[in-house]
Amino acid sequence: MANKDVVYSISELAKEFEVTTRTIRHYEELGLLKPTRNGQNRIYSAADRTRLKLILRGKRLGLSLEESREIIALYAPGKSNVAQLKTLIDAIERQRVKLNQQLDDIARMLEDLNQAEINCIKALKAASKQ
């Protein structure tokens, strides 16, 4: 668990989470991360680190940045976070439906490709007999 007094540089976070500093700056531009400044240097808190971790987890799950923003915004330390958990479950279900539709689409495309290949092979055989 991250200590709330610990701070991170952009390069430390980029290295830890294997993302570019540009990615982190992009999340900052979108208001997802809010580092403090020490001159030109960005200083990220433990909360920023946690938000980055959640953003990247959401990305792996196929959530949009807006969905991640909504879910992160619902977090309230020391609360049950029922609303946050329900929102996350809803987002997961939407993503599952989307992925299952994509799987169905891919299966149909593979069937079409197989049939097209069979038709081409038959046509080649017919052409070679002429």
GROMACS .gro file of C-alpha atoms in nm:
model
  130
    1MET     CA    1   0.000   0.000   0.000
    2ALA     CA    2   0.137   0.339  -0.100
    3ASN     CA    3   0.231   0.583   0.175
    4LYS     CA    4   0.036   0.908   0.134
    5ASP     CA    5   0.354   1.113   0.197
    6VAL     CA    6   0.547   0.946  -0.083
    7VAL     CA    7   0.578   1.143  -0.407
    8TYR     CA    8   0.676   1.033  -0.755
    9SER     CA    9   0.829   1.194  -1.060
   10ILE     CA   10   0.673   1.146  -1.402
   11SER     CA   11   0.967   0.926  -1.506
   12GLU     CA   12   0.928   0.704  -1.197
   13LEU     CA   13   0.559   0.646  -1.273
   14ALA     CA   14   0.628   0.590  -1.642
   15LYS     CA   15   0.890   0.329  -1.560
   16GLU     CA   16   0.680   0.157  -1.292
   17PHE     CA   17   0.371   0.125  -1.511
   18GLU     CA   18   0.558   0.080  -1.841
   19VAL     CA   19   0.393   0.377  -2.012
   20THR     CA   20   0.542   0.682  -2.175
   21THR     CA   21   0.571   1.016  -2.003
   22ARG     CA   22   0.356   1.148  -2.288
   23THR     CA   23   0.078   0.909  -2.182
   24ILE     CA   24   0.094   1.040  -1.827
   25ARG     CA   25   0.091   1.401  -1.949
   26HIS     CA   26  -0.212   1.316  -2.165
   27TYR     CA   27  -0.399   1.186  -1.860
   28GLU     CA   28  -0.302   1.507  -1.682
   29GLU     CA   29  -0.436   1.717  -1.973
   30LEU     CA   30  -0.765   1.528  -1.945
   31GLY     CA   31  -0.781   1.607  -1.573
   32LEU     CA   32  -0.742   1.244  -1.468
   33LEU     CA   33  -0.418   1.317  -1.283
   34LYS     CA   34  -0.344   1.635  -1.090
   35PRO     CA   35   0.022   1.660  -0.995
   36THR     CA   36   0.161   1.955  -0.808
   37ARG     CA   37   0.451   2.150  -0.952
   38ASN     CA   38   0.795   2.229  -0.825
   39GLY     CA   39   0.912   2.469  -1.093
   40GLN     CA   40   0.892   2.275  -1.418
   41ASN     CA   41   0.883   1.937  -1.241
   42ARG     CA   42   0.559   1.749  -1.187
   43ILE     CA   43   0.520   1.594  -0.843
   44TYR     CA   44   0.274   1.303  -0.831
   45SER     CA   45   0.115   1.195  -0.503
   46ALA     CA   46   0.027   0.846  -0.388
   47ALA     CA   47  -0.333   0.926  -0.491
   48ASP     CA   48  -0.213   1.017  -0.843
   49ARG     CA   49  -0.024   0.686  -0.856
   50THR     CA   50  -0.339   0.498  -0.753
   51ARG     CA   51  -0.548   0.685  -1.014
   52LEU     CA   52  -0.292   0.600  -1.283
   53LYS     CA   53  -0.303   0.235  -1.178
   54LEU     CA   54  -0.686   0.237  -1.200
   55ILE     CA   55  -0.682   0.414  -1.539
   56LEU     CA   56  -0.446   0.153  -1.679
   57ARG     CA   57  -0.650  -0.132  -1.528
   58GLY     CA   58  -0.962   0.016  -1.688
   59LYS     CA   59  -0.778   0.039  -2.019
   60ARG     CA   60  -0.683  -0.330  -1.997
   61LEU     CA   61  -1.050  -0.410  -1.934
   62GLY     CA   62  -1.144  -0.212  -2.245
   63LEU     CA   63  -1.302   0.077  -2.059
   64SER     CA   64  -1.293   0.424  -2.209
   65LEU     CA   65  -1.109   0.699  -2.028
   66GLU     CA   66  -1.445   0.861  -1.958
   67GLU     CA   67  -1.573   0.540  -1.798
   68SER     CA   68  -1.257   0.520  -1.588
   69ARG     CA   69  -1.296   0.886  -1.490
   70GLU     CA   70  -1.654   0.822  -1.375
   71ILE     CA   71  -1.558   0.515  -1.173
   72ILE     CA   72  -1.256   0.683  -1.012
   73ALA     CA   73  -1.464   0.992  -0.925
   74LEU     CA   74  -1.708   0.774  -0.731
   75TYR     CA   75  -1.439   0.653  -0.492
   76ALA     CA   76  -1.479   0.782  -0.138
   77PRO     CA   77  -1.215   0.677   0.117
   78GLY     CA   78  -1.363   0.511   0.422
   79LYS     CA   79  -1.700   0.448   0.254
   80SER     CA   80  -1.851   0.127   0.120
   81ASN     CA   81  -1.818   0.257  -0.239
   82VAL     CA   82  -2.129   0.064  -0.346
   83ALA     CA   83  -2.202   0.317  -0.623
   84GLN     CA   84  -1.847   0.281  -0.756
   85LEU     CA   85  -1.866  -0.098  -0.754
   86LYS     CA   86  -2.206  -0.102  -0.924
   87THR     CA   87  -2.082   0.139  -1.191
   88LEU     CA   88  -1.777  -0.081  -1.250
   89ILE     CA   89  -1.995  -0.392  -1.277
   90ASP     CA   90  -2.216  -0.214  -1.532
   91ALA     CA   91  -1.909  -0.111  -1.734
   92ILE     CA   92  -1.774  -0.467  -1.723
   93GLU     CA   93  -2.108  -0.605  -1.843
   94ARG     CA   94  -2.119  -0.356  -2.134
   95GLN     CA   95  -1.764  -0.452  -2.229
   96ARG     CA   96  -1.850  -0.824  -2.206
   97VAL     CA   97  -2.150  -0.775  -2.438
   98LYS     CA   98  -1.933  -0.581  -2.683
   99LEU     CA   99  -1.659  -0.846  -2.682
  100ASN     CA  100  -1.908  -1.131  -2.727
  101GLN     CA  101  -2.054  -0.947  -3.028
  102GLN     CA  102  -1.702  -0.910  -3.169
  103LEU     CA  103  -1.641  -1.282  -3.115
  104ASP     CA  104  -1.962  -1.362  -3.304
  105ASP     CA  105  -1.857  -1.126  -3.584
  106ILE     CA  106  -1.513  -1.288  -3.605
  107ALA     CA  107  -1.665  -1.638  -3.615
  108ARG     CA  108  -1.892  -1.532  -3.905
  109MET     CA  109  -1.600  -1.376  -4.089
  110LEU     CA  110  -1.395  -1.693  -4.048
  111GLU     CA  111  -1.683  -1.898  -4.187
  112ASP     CA  112  -1.708  -1.660  -4.484
  113LEU     CA  113  -1.332  -1.681  -4.543
  114ASN     CA  114  -1.339  -2.060  -4.529
  115GLN     CA  115  -1.629  -2.072  -4.775
  116ALA     CA  116  -1.457  -1.824  -5.008
  117GLU     CA  117  -1.142  -2.037  -5.000
  118ILE     CA  118  -1.341  -2.355  -5.075
  119ASN     CA  119  -1.512  -2.180  -5.367
  120CYS     CA  120  -1.178  -2.059  -5.504
  121ILE     CA  121  -1.026  -2.408  -5.478
  122LYS     CA  122  -1.328  -2.556  -5.661
  123ALA     CA  123  -1.300  -2.290  -5.929
  124LEU     CA  124  -0.930  -2.361  -5.974
  125LYS     CA  125  -0.996  -2.732  -6.009
  126ALA     CA  126  -1.273  -2.669  -6.259
  127ALA     CA  127  -1.050  -2.432  -6.459
  128SER     CA  128  -0.764  -2.681  -6.467
  129LYS     CA  129  -0.994  -2.950  -6.615
  130GLN     CA  130  -1.085  -2.729  -6.912
   0.00000   0.00000   0.00000
